[in-house]
């Protein structure tokens, strides 16, 4: 592989790729085919230790098709998957790392997620960036692949990098400069914690792709955001991340999530991703910040009701205590992920006046942090009809 002789060996590539959560949202395309967004967006890549997609890709000389399974079930690969495969093959051909003949070699693709698929937990972002990163290794593609990933699913292009990532709209009509770039690696802000409250792990009603198209067609607020708000917010967010200014980061995150959901409501007919538990979390976080006299936590919601919360490690214990009191649960594994802070003795803080407990409305909480981009490992055997 990687020579002008094209593919000489059978490769199996295992890739693990992260989920990302946008703090300045992408919502709306100016070019649907090329997936060019109306505005820049910024996200935090989450640690693959707690949420990850895994994809194993192997070349199959016995077939010319694509065999695909997701979470143990054989599936027909989606159009997006096939598009990413086609784009990776043509990029490898362009770079000369494979020959025309090699493009007909079959692919066996086995994927799984360790978190609920399609419930607004950005599983498609992780899945598409995982596939493309695996194919990058299979076909020996050099350089940035975020422009390919973007065309499979917009938000997925931010999962190509770790840490804090900005996806630039770009200026070129062909989308060639609409790519993701790392603002800072995860190690830049090790104290940042992200909590994912799983309130609902069912498939969402309105997909992001169709929801944002309806918003582009009908929401005046979306146009206003794209023209006057979002890119300026990306500048302010980049500064907040660079300076590790949590209060600024948190306020921008909450304002942007609220504006995104306001646009959903401004879409005609309206789209409602938030449910009663989401709204209770919004109110709780504002009450907690007010009571603390400064911003200690922030929320953000994608196209689903599950809250993503941000805080710093020094405030994690008090925030988790607050959540446990507000959302009592009999679930013995209610808290998952980074739970070492539980070893400390609980703080004695009185939250009674801001609580309105509702049992079992949060199924469980994953505590995580910012993490690195996709990781691949390659296993090579000589090309034969049996590999
Ligand atoms: C609300 O990336 O899923 O999560 O490009 O059509 O695949 P397509 O949409 P998708 O939209 C994600 C929207 C969001 C906000 C974000 O992640 O920026």
PDB file of C-alpha atoms in Angstrom, residues 12-292:
ATOM      1  CA  UNK A  12      -7.779  -4.470   8.932  1.00  0.00           C
ATOM      2  CA  UNK A  13      -8.076  -1.131  10.650  1.00  0.00           C
ATOM      3  CA  UNK A  14      -9.701  -0.617  14.020  1.00  0.00           C
ATOM      4  CA  UNK A  15     -10.704   2.943  14.776  1.00  0.00           C
ATOM      5  CA  UNK A  16     -12.246   4.540  17.829  1.00  0.00           C
ATOM      6  CA  UNK A  17     -13.677   8.002  17.322  1.00  0.00           C
ATOM      7  CA  UNK A  18     -15.152  10.534  19.712  1.00  0.00           C
ATOM      8  CA  UNK A  19     -18.463  12.307  20.081  1.00  0.00           C
ATOM      9  CA  UNK A  20     -18.372  16.099  20.041  1.00  0.00           C
ATOM     10  CA  UNK A  21     -20.782  18.542  21.619  1.00  0.00           C
ATOM     11  CA  UNK A  22     -21.223  21.920  19.982  1.00  0.00           C
ATOM     12  CA  UNK A  23     -20.992  24.984  22.202  1.00  0.00           C
ATOM     13  CA  UNK A  24     -21.650  27.277  19.229  1.00  0.00           C
ATOM     14  CA  UNK A  25     -24.146  25.383  17.101  1.00  0.00           C
ATOM     15  CA  UNK A  26     -24.252  24.441  13.454  1.00  0.00           C
ATOM     16  CA  UNK A  27     -27.838  24.644  12.227  1.00  0.00           C
ATOM     17  CA  UNK A  28     -28.469  25.241   8.539  1.00  0.00           C
ATOM     18  CA  UNK A  29     -26.599  24.689   5.279  1.00  0.00           C
ATOM     19  CA  UNK A  30     -25.930  27.107   2.474  1.00  0.00           C
ATOM     20  CA  UNK A  31     -25.198  24.162   0.171  1.00  0.00           C
ATOM     21  CA  UNK A  32     -26.961  20.913   0.980  1.00  0.00           C
ATOM     22  CA  UNK A  33     -25.094  18.607  -1.424  1.00  0.00           C
ATOM     23  CA  UNK A  34     -21.669  19.806  -0.306  1.00  0.00           C
ATOM     24  CA  UNK A  35     -22.759  20.310   3.324  1.00  0.00           C
ATOM     25  CA  UNK A  36     -21.462  23.857   3.614  1.00  0.00           C
ATOM     26  CA  UNK A  37     -22.825  25.440   6.813  1.00  0.00           C
ATOM     27  CA  UNK A  38     -24.400  28.878   7.138  1.00  0.00           C
ATOM     28  CA  UNK A  39     -22.069  29.718  10.024  1.00  0.00           C
ATOM     29  CA  UNK A  40     -18.909  28.578  11.789  1.00  0.00           C
ATOM     30  CA  UNK A  41     -19.405  26.342  14.834  1.00  0.00           C
ATOM     31  CA  UNK A  42     -17.283  25.262  17.802  1.00  0.00           C
ATOM     32  CA  UNK A  43     -17.341  22.040  19.787  1.00  0.00           C
ATOM     33  CA  UNK A  44     -15.666  20.127  22.566  1.00  0.00           C
ATOM     34  CA  UNK A  45     -14.494  16.638  21.631  1.00  0.00           C
ATOM     35  CA  UNK A  46     -15.350  14.183  24.407  1.00  0.00           C
ATOM     36  CA  UNK A  47     -13.096  11.494  25.847  1.00  0.00           C
ATOM     37  CA  UNK A  48     -13.453   8.162  23.981  1.00  0.00           C
ATOM     38  CA  UNK A  49     -13.039   6.405  27.324  1.00  0.00           C
ATOM     39  CA  UNK A  50     -16.720   7.070  28.044  1.00  0.00           C
ATOM     40  CA  UNK A  51     -18.384   7.702  24.687  1.00  0.00           C
ATOM     41  CA  UNK A  52     -17.039   6.354  21.470  1.00  0.00           C
ATOM     42  CA  UNK A  53     -17.886   4.838  18.125  1.00  0.00           C
ATOM     43  CA  UNK A  54     -15.726   1.900  17.062  1.00  0.00           C
ATOM     44  CA  UNK A  55     -15.376   0.761  13.470  1.00  0.00           C
ATOM     45  CA  UNK A  56     -13.414  -2.152  12.113  1.00  0.00           C
ATOM     46  CA  UNK A  57     -12.799  -1.974   8.370  1.00  0.00           C
ATOM     47  CA  UNK A  58     -11.203  -4.774   6.384  1.00  0.00           C
ATOM     48  CA  UNK A  59     -10.597  -5.159   2.696  1.00  0.00           C
ATOM     49  CA  UNK A  60     -12.464  -8.065   1.139  1.00  0.00           C
ATOM     50  CA  UNK A  61     -10.897  -9.325  -2.113  1.00  0.00           C
ATOM     51  CA  UNK A  62     -13.743 -11.853  -2.472  1.00  0.00           C
ATOM     52  CA  UNK A  63     -16.348  -9.175  -3.112  1.00  0.00           C
ATOM     53  CA  UNK A  64     -16.772  -5.739  -4.625  1.00  0.00           C
ATOM     54  CA  UNK A  65     -19.516  -4.612  -2.282  1.00  0.00           C
ATOM     55  CA  UNK A  66     -19.844  -3.146   1.183  1.00  0.00           C
ATOM     56  CA  UNK A  67     -20.952  -5.345   4.055  1.00  0.00           C
ATOM     57  CA  UNK A  68     -21.968  -3.345   7.098  1.00  0.00           C
ATOM     58  CA  UNK A  69     -23.118  -4.132  10.612  1.00  0.00           C
ATOM     59  CA  UNK A  70     -24.032  -1.670  13.373  1.00  0.00           C
ATOM     60  CA  UNK A  71     -24.254  -2.746  17.020  1.00  0.00           C
ATOM     61  CA  UNK A  72     -24.268  -6.417  15.983  1.00  0.00           C
ATOM     62  CA  UNK A  73     -27.006  -6.117  13.321  1.00  0.00           C
ATOM     63  CA  UNK A  74     -26.449  -6.386   9.557  1.00  0.00           C
ATOM     64  CA  UNK A  75     -27.646  -3.151   7.953  1.00  0.00           C
ATOM     65  CA  UNK A  76     -27.768  -1.612   4.502  1.00  0.00           C
ATOM     66  CA  UNK A  77     -25.150   1.136   4.555  1.00  0.00           C
ATOM     67  CA  UNK A  78     -26.755   4.569   4.420  1.00  0.00           C
ATOM     68  CA  UNK A  79     -26.226   6.993   1.520  1.00  0.00           C
ATOM     69  CA  UNK A  80     -23.973   9.049   3.810  1.00  0.00           C
ATOM     70  CA  UNK A  81     -21.776   6.038   4.510  1.00  0.00           C
ATOM     71  CA  UNK A  82     -21.512   5.257   0.818  1.00  0.00           C
ATOM     72  CA  UNK A  83     -20.705   8.903   0.063  1.00  0.00           C
ATOM     73  CA  UNK A  84     -17.851   8.923   2.577  1.00  0.00           C
ATOM     74  CA  UNK A  85     -16.482   5.674   1.128  1.00  0.00           C
ATOM     75  CA  UNK A  86     -16.645   7.078  -2.427  1.00  0.00           C
ATOM     76  CA  UNK A  87     -14.952  10.340  -1.357  1.00  0.00           C
ATOM     77  CA  UNK A  88     -12.161   8.463   0.467  1.00  0.00           C
ATOM     78  CA  UNK A  89     -11.533   6.276  -2.575  1.00  0.00           C
ATOM     79  CA  UNK A  90     -11.343   9.256  -4.925  1.00  0.00           C
ATOM     80  CA  UNK A  91      -9.029  11.161  -2.559  1.00  0.00           C
ATOM     81  CA  UNK A  92      -6.738   8.101  -2.338  1.00  0.00           C
ATOM     82  CA  UNK A  93      -6.762   7.811  -6.141  1.00  0.00           C
ATOM     83  CA  UNK A  94      -5.952  11.526  -6.432  1.00  0.00           C
ATOM     84  CA  UNK A  95      -3.043  11.133  -3.989  1.00  0.00           C
ATOM     85  CA  UNK A  96      -1.863   7.993  -5.809  1.00  0.00           C
ATOM     86  CA  UNK A  97      -1.968   5.725  -2.755  1.00  0.00           C
ATOM     87  CA  UNK A  98      -4.343   3.295  -4.511  1.00  0.00           C
ATOM     88  CA  UNK A  99      -4.915   2.312  -8.157  1.00  0.00           C
ATOM     89  CA  UNK A 100      -8.182   2.240 -10.097  1.00  0.00           C
ATOM     90  CA  UNK A 101      -8.369  -1.597  -9.642  1.00  0.00           C
ATOM     91  CA  UNK A 102      -8.183  -1.246  -5.881  1.00  0.00           C
ATOM     92  CA  UNK A 103     -11.394   0.779  -5.750  1.00  0.00           C
ATOM     93  CA  UNK A 104     -13.365  -2.357  -6.589  1.00  0.00           C
ATOM     94  CA  UNK A 105     -12.070  -4.314  -3.549  1.00  0.00           C
ATOM     95  CA  UNK A 106     -14.939  -5.013  -1.164  1.00  0.00           C
ATOM     96  CA  UNK A 107     -15.126  -3.633   2.361  1.00  0.00           C
ATOM     97  CA  UNK A 108     -16.306  -5.291   5.531  1.00  0.00           C
ATOM     98  CA  UNK A 109     -17.341  -2.675   8.078  1.00  0.00           C
ATOM     99  CA  UNK A 110     -18.321  -3.531  11.634  1.00  0.00           C
ATOM    100  CA  UNK A 111     -19.375  -0.609  13.846  1.00  0.00           C
ATOM    101  CA  UNK A 112     -20.662  -0.204  17.342  1.00  0.00           C
ATOM    102  CA  UNK A 113     -21.326   2.646  19.760  1.00  0.00           C
ATOM    103  CA  UNK A 114     -21.032   2.401  23.533  1.00  0.00           C
ATOM    104  CA  UNK A 115     -23.913   4.855  23.993  1.00  0.00           C
ATOM    105  CA  UNK A 116     -27.476   5.227  22.631  1.00  0.00           C
ATOM    106  CA  UNK A 117     -27.485   5.603  18.836  1.00  0.00           C
ATOM    107  CA  UNK A 118     -29.486   8.491  17.264  1.00  0.00           C
ATOM    108  CA  UNK A 119     -30.852   9.949  20.504  1.00  0.00           C
ATOM    109  CA  UNK A 120     -29.291  13.378  20.110  1.00  0.00           C
ATOM    110  CA  UNK A 121     -25.998  12.124  21.563  1.00  0.00           C
ATOM    111  CA  UNK A 122     -24.115  12.859  18.340  1.00  0.00           C
ATOM    112  CA  UNK A 123     -23.689   9.187  17.464  1.00  0.00           C
ATOM    113  CA  UNK A 124     -23.736   9.915  13.733  1.00  0.00           C
ATOM    114  CA  UNK A 125     -20.884  12.386  14.221  1.00  0.00           C
ATOM    115  CA  UNK A 126     -18.783   9.753  15.931  1.00  0.00           C
ATOM    116  CA  UNK A 127     -19.804   7.026  13.459  1.00  0.00           C
ATOM    117  CA  UNK A 128     -19.026   8.976  10.290  1.00  0.00           C
ATOM    118  CA  UNK A 129     -15.715  10.362  11.548  1.00  0.00           C
ATOM    119  CA  UNK A 130     -14.791   6.853  12.693  1.00  0.00           C
ATOM    120  CA  UNK A 131     -15.519   5.370   9.269  1.00  0.00           C
ATOM    121  CA  UNK A 132     -13.532   8.057   7.450  1.00  0.00           C
ATOM    122  CA  UNK A 133     -10.590   7.821   9.864  1.00  0.00           C
ATOM    123  CA  UNK A 134     -10.504   4.034   9.397  1.00  0.00           C
ATOM    124  CA  UNK A 135     -10.619   4.418   5.590  1.00  0.00           C
ATOM    125  CA  UNK A 136      -7.860   7.031   5.793  1.00  0.00           C
ATOM    126  CA  UNK A 137      -5.629   4.289   7.237  1.00  0.00           C
ATOM    127  CA  UNK A 138      -6.945   1.558   4.900  1.00  0.00           C
ATOM    128  CA  UNK A 139      -6.273   3.652   1.771  1.00  0.00           C
ATOM    129  CA  UNK A 140      -3.225   5.495   3.119  1.00  0.00           C
ATOM    130  CA  UNK A 141      -4.711   8.961   2.664  1.00  0.00           C
ATOM    131  CA  UNK A 142      -2.482  11.791   3.872  1.00  0.00           C
ATOM    132  CA  UNK A 143      -3.583  15.069   5.432  1.00  0.00           C
ATOM    133  CA  UNK A 144      -6.831  16.503   6.698  1.00  0.00           C
ATOM    134  CA  UNK A 145     -10.005  14.492   6.057  1.00  0.00           C
ATOM    135  CA  UNK A 146     -12.469  16.840   7.765  1.00  0.00           C
ATOM    136  CA  UNK A 147     -13.655  18.079   4.350  1.00  0.00           C
ATOM    137  CA  UNK A 148     -14.617  14.502   3.435  1.00  0.00           C
ATOM    138  CA  UNK A 149     -16.227  13.797   6.801  1.00  0.00           C
ATOM    139  CA  UNK A 150     -18.230  17.035   6.570  1.00  0.00           C
ATOM    140  CA  UNK A 151     -19.961  15.708   3.457  1.00  0.00           C
ATOM    141  CA  UNK A 152     -21.103  12.612   5.367  1.00  0.00           C
ATOM    142  CA  UNK A 153     -22.494  14.643   8.268  1.00  0.00           C
ATOM    143  CA  UNK A 154     -21.626  18.246   9.053  1.00  0.00           C
ATOM    144  CA  UNK A 155     -21.049  18.045  12.797  1.00  0.00           C
ATOM    145  CA  UNK A 156     -18.964  14.873  12.303  1.00  0.00           C
ATOM    146  CA  UNK A 157     -16.106  16.896  10.799  1.00  0.00           C
ATOM    147  CA  UNK A 158     -15.392  18.375  14.235  1.00  0.00           C
ATOM    148  CA  UNK A 159     -14.840  14.836  15.635  1.00  0.00           C
ATOM    149  CA  UNK A 160     -11.757  14.475  13.420  1.00  0.00           C
ATOM    150  CA  UNK A 161      -9.813  16.494  16.014  1.00  0.00           C
ATOM    151  CA  UNK A 162      -9.509  16.368  19.767  1.00  0.00           C
ATOM    152  CA  UNK A 163      -9.985  19.134  22.284  1.00  0.00           C
ATOM    153  CA  UNK A 164     -11.681  22.348  21.196  1.00  0.00           C
ATOM    154  CA  UNK A 165     -12.520  22.495  17.513  1.00  0.00           C
ATOM    155  CA  UNK A 166     -13.879  25.091  15.098  1.00  0.00           C
ATOM    156  CA  UNK A 167     -15.540  24.191  11.820  1.00  0.00           C
ATOM    157  CA  UNK A 168     -15.074  27.064   9.383  1.00  0.00           C
ATOM    158  CA  UNK A 169     -17.800  27.821   6.852  1.00  0.00           C
ATOM    159  CA  UNK A 170     -15.101  28.818   4.383  1.00  0.00           C
ATOM    160  CA  UNK A 171     -15.440  31.007   1.306  1.00  0.00           C
ATOM    161  CA  UNK A 172     -14.899  28.638  -1.629  1.00  0.00           C
ATOM    162  CA  UNK A 173     -18.024  27.712  -3.596  1.00  0.00           C
ATOM    163  CA  UNK A 174     -16.840  24.077  -3.819  1.00  0.00           C
ATOM    164  CA  UNK A 175     -16.477  23.777  -0.027  1.00  0.00           C
ATOM    165  CA  UNK A 176     -12.739  23.115  -0.229  1.00  0.00           C
ATOM    166  CA  UNK A 177     -12.011  25.456   2.696  1.00  0.00           C
ATOM    167  CA  UNK A 178     -14.988  24.362   4.814  1.00  0.00           C
ATOM    168  CA  UNK A 179     -12.878  22.335   7.219  1.00  0.00           C
ATOM    169  CA  UNK A 180     -12.398  21.732  10.927  1.00  0.00           C
ATOM    170  CA  UNK A 181      -9.394  23.034  12.865  1.00  0.00           C
ATOM    171  CA  UNK A 182      -8.287  22.474  16.411  1.00  0.00           C
ATOM    172  CA  UNK A 183      -8.406  25.622  18.569  1.00  0.00           C
ATOM    173  CA  UNK A 184      -6.667  23.985  21.553  1.00  0.00           C
ATOM    174  CA  UNK A 185      -5.955  20.337  22.517  1.00  0.00           C
ATOM    175  CA  UNK A 186      -7.861  18.680  25.368  1.00  0.00           C
ATOM    176  CA  UNK A 187      -4.822  19.106  27.650  1.00  0.00           C
ATOM    177  CA  UNK A 188      -5.297  22.883  27.457  1.00  0.00           C
ATOM    178  CA  UNK A 189      -8.216  22.739  29.912  1.00  0.00           C
ATOM    179  CA  UNK A 190      -7.946  19.553  31.993  1.00  0.00           C
ATOM    180  CA  UNK A 191     -10.315  20.850  34.705  1.00  0.00           C
ATOM    181  CA  UNK A 192     -13.290  21.062  32.345  1.00  0.00           C
ATOM    182  CA  UNK A 193     -15.938  18.394  33.012  1.00  0.00           C
ATOM    183  CA  UNK A 194     -18.874  17.420  30.823  1.00  0.00           C
ATOM    184  CA  UNK A 195     -21.947  15.647  32.182  1.00  0.00           C
ATOM    185  CA  UNK A 196     -24.409  13.934  29.887  1.00  0.00           C
ATOM    186  CA  UNK A 197     -27.812  13.440  31.443  1.00  0.00           C
ATOM    187  CA  UNK A 198     -29.588  10.673  29.574  1.00  0.00           C
ATOM    188  CA  UNK A 199     -33.273  11.464  29.898  1.00  0.00           C
ATOM    189  CA  UNK A 200     -34.313   9.642  26.773  1.00  0.00           C
ATOM    190  CA  UNK A 201     -32.381   7.139  24.707  1.00  0.00           C
ATOM    191  CA  UNK A 202     -35.017   6.685  21.996  1.00  0.00           C
ATOM    192  CA  UNK A 203     -34.446   7.734  18.393  1.00  0.00           C
ATOM    193  CA  UNK A 204     -35.330  11.405  17.898  1.00  0.00           C
ATOM    194  CA  UNK A 205     -38.508  12.384  15.980  1.00  0.00           C
ATOM    195  CA  UNK A 206     -37.053  15.033  13.666  1.00  0.00           C
ATOM    196  CA  UNK A 207     -33.539  14.347  12.363  1.00  0.00           C
ATOM    197  CA  UNK A 208     -31.041  17.221  12.422  1.00  0.00           C
ATOM    198  CA  UNK A 209     -30.776  17.107   8.632  1.00  0.00           C
ATOM    199  CA  UNK A 210     -34.494  17.603   8.011  1.00  0.00           C
ATOM    200  CA  UNK A 211     -34.976  19.916  11.010  1.00  0.00           C
ATOM    201  CA  UNK A 212     -32.294  22.344   9.846  1.00  0.00           C
ATOM    202  CA  UNK A 213     -33.677  22.322   6.301  1.00  0.00           C
ATOM    203  CA  UNK A 214     -37.108  23.307   7.633  1.00  0.00           C
ATOM    204  CA  UNK A 215     -35.459  26.079   9.683  1.00  0.00           C
ATOM    205  CA  UNK A 216     -33.534  27.368   6.644  1.00  0.00           C
ATOM    206  CA  UNK A 217     -36.794  27.458   4.669  1.00  0.00           C
ATOM    207  CA  UNK A 218     -38.977  29.138   7.293  1.00  0.00           C
ATOM    208  CA  UNK A 219     -37.099  30.805  10.186  1.00  0.00           C
ATOM    209  CA  UNK A 220     -36.254  34.528  10.030  1.00  0.00           C
ATOM    210  CA  UNK A 221     -34.355  34.152  13.290  1.00  0.00           C
ATOM    211  CA  UNK A 222     -32.005  31.638  11.653  1.00  0.00           C
ATOM    212  CA  UNK A 223     -31.108  34.170   8.954  1.00  0.00           C
ATOM    213  CA  UNK A 224     -30.489  36.823  11.604  1.00  0.00           C
ATOM    214  CA  UNK A 225     -28.275  34.438  13.580  1.00  0.00           C
ATOM    215  CA  UNK A 226     -26.251  33.436  10.507  1.00  0.00           C
ATOM    216  CA  UNK A 227     -25.788  37.068   9.381  1.00  0.00           C
ATOM    217  CA  UNK A 228     -25.147  38.815  12.698  1.00  0.00           C
ATOM    218  CA  UNK A 229     -24.593  36.476  15.639  1.00  0.00           C
ATOM    219  CA  UNK A 230     -22.929  33.124  15.129  1.00  0.00           C
ATOM    220  CA  UNK A 231     -19.542  34.034  13.663  1.00  0.00           C
ATOM    221  CA  UNK A 232     -18.995  36.818  16.212  1.00  0.00           C
ATOM    222  CA  UNK A 233     -19.884  34.323  18.943  1.00  0.00           C
ATOM    223  CA  UNK A 234     -17.284  31.934  17.555  1.00  0.00           C
ATOM    224  CA  UNK A 235     -14.648  34.651  18.014  1.00  0.00           C
ATOM    225  CA  UNK A 236     -15.782  35.301  21.598  1.00  0.00           C
ATOM    226  CA  UNK A 237     -15.871  31.554  22.316  1.00  0.00           C
ATOM    227  CA  UNK A 238     -12.381  31.038  20.885  1.00  0.00           C
ATOM    228  CA  UNK A 239     -11.124  33.760  23.260  1.00  0.00           C
ATOM    229  CA  UNK A 240     -12.976  32.233  26.241  1.00  0.00           C
ATOM    230  CA  UNK A 241     -11.422  28.817  25.509  1.00  0.00           C
ATOM    231  CA  UNK A 242      -7.956  30.269  24.934  1.00  0.00           C
ATOM    232  CA  UNK A 243      -8.169  32.173  28.253  1.00  0.00           C
ATOM    233  CA  UNK A 244      -9.879  29.254  30.065  1.00  0.00           C
ATOM    234  CA  UNK A 245     -12.505  31.768  31.136  1.00  0.00           C
ATOM    235  CA  UNK A 246     -15.229  29.425  32.399  1.00  0.00           C
ATOM    236  CA  UNK A 247     -17.852  32.067  33.120  1.00  0.00           C
ATOM    237  CA  UNK A 248     -17.589  33.500  29.608  1.00  0.00           C
ATOM    238  CA  UNK A 249     -17.478  30.001  28.071  1.00  0.00           C
ATOM    239  CA  UNK A 250     -20.547  28.981  30.070  1.00  0.00           C
ATOM    240  CA  UNK A 251     -22.624  32.058  29.269  1.00  0.00           C
ATOM    241  CA  UNK A 252     -21.898  31.819  25.542  1.00  0.00           C
ATOM    242  CA  UNK A 253     -22.694  28.092  25.593  1.00  0.00           C
ATOM    243  CA  UNK A 254     -26.072  28.596  27.265  1.00  0.00           C
ATOM    244  CA  UNK A 255     -27.014  31.575  25.127  1.00  0.00           C
ATOM    245  CA  UNK A 256     -26.157  29.692  21.970  1.00  0.00           C
ATOM    246  CA  UNK A 257     -28.079  26.556  22.941  1.00  0.00           C
ATOM    247  CA  UNK A 258     -31.081  28.751  23.793  1.00  0.00           C
ATOM    248  CA  UNK A 259     -30.850  30.566  20.473  1.00  0.00           C
ATOM    249  CA  UNK A 260     -30.682  27.291  18.572  1.00  0.00           C
ATOM    250  CA  UNK A 261     -33.849  26.032  20.309  1.00  0.00           C
ATOM    251  CA  UNK A 262     -35.511  29.416  19.769  1.00  0.00           C
ATOM    252  CA  UNK A 263     -34.841  28.932  16.045  1.00  0.00           C
ATOM    253  CA  UNK A 264     -36.435  25.491  16.254  1.00  0.00           C
ATOM    254  CA  UNK A 265     -39.508  27.144  17.753  1.00  0.00           C
ATOM    255  CA  UNK A 266     -39.367  29.869  15.083  1.00  0.00           C
ATOM    256  CA  UNK A 267     -39.409  27.161  12.398  1.00  0.00           C
ATOM    257  CA  UNK A 268     -42.843  26.718  10.883  1.00  0.00           C
ATOM    258  CA  UNK A 269     -44.303  24.299  11.899  1.00  0.00           C
ATOM    259  CA  UNK A 270     -42.160  24.465  15.049  1.00  0.00           C
ATOM    260  CA  UNK A 271     -39.722  21.761  16.101  1.00  0.00           C
ATOM    261  CA  UNK A 272     -39.457  20.948  19.788  1.00  0.00           C
ATOM    262  CA  UNK A 273     -36.471  18.937  20.902  1.00  0.00           C
ATOM    263  CA  UNK A 274     -36.594  19.891  24.577  1.00  0.00           C
ATOM    264  CA  UNK A 275     -38.918  18.114  26.999  1.00  0.00           C
ATOM    265  CA  UNK A 276     -40.039  18.884  30.563  1.00  0.00           C
ATOM    266  CA  UNK A 277     -36.865  17.412  32.049  1.00  0.00           C
ATOM    267  CA  UNK A 278     -34.693  19.509  29.719  1.00  0.00           C
ATOM    268  CA  UNK A 279     -36.564  22.626  30.828  1.00  0.00           C
ATOM    269  CA  UNK A 280     -36.241  21.632  34.503  1.00  0.00           C
ATOM    270  CA  UNK A 281     -32.464  21.319  33.986  1.00  0.00           C
ATOM    271  CA  UNK A 282     -32.276  24.778  32.380  1.00  0.00           C
ATOM    272  CA  UNK A 283     -34.110  26.320  35.332  1.00  0.00           C
ATOM    273  CA  UNK A 284     -32.055  24.362  37.859  1.00  0.00           C
ATOM    274  CA  UNK A 285     -28.713  25.451  36.386  1.00  0.00           C
ATOM    275  CA  UNK A 286     -29.733  29.108  36.382  1.00  0.00           C
ATOM    276  CA  UNK A 287     -30.971  28.807  39.992  1.00  0.00           C
ATOM    277  CA  UNK A 288     -27.709  27.066  41.008  1.00  0.00           C
ATOM    278  CA  UNK A 289     -25.592  29.775  39.376  1.00  0.00           C
ATOM    279  CA  UNK A 290     -27.716  32.517  40.940  1.00  0.00           C
ATOM    280  CA  UNK A 291     -27.428  30.922  44.386  1.00  0.00           C
ATOM    281  CA  UNK A 292     -23.654  30.533  43.950  1.00  0.00           C
TER     282      UNK A 292
END
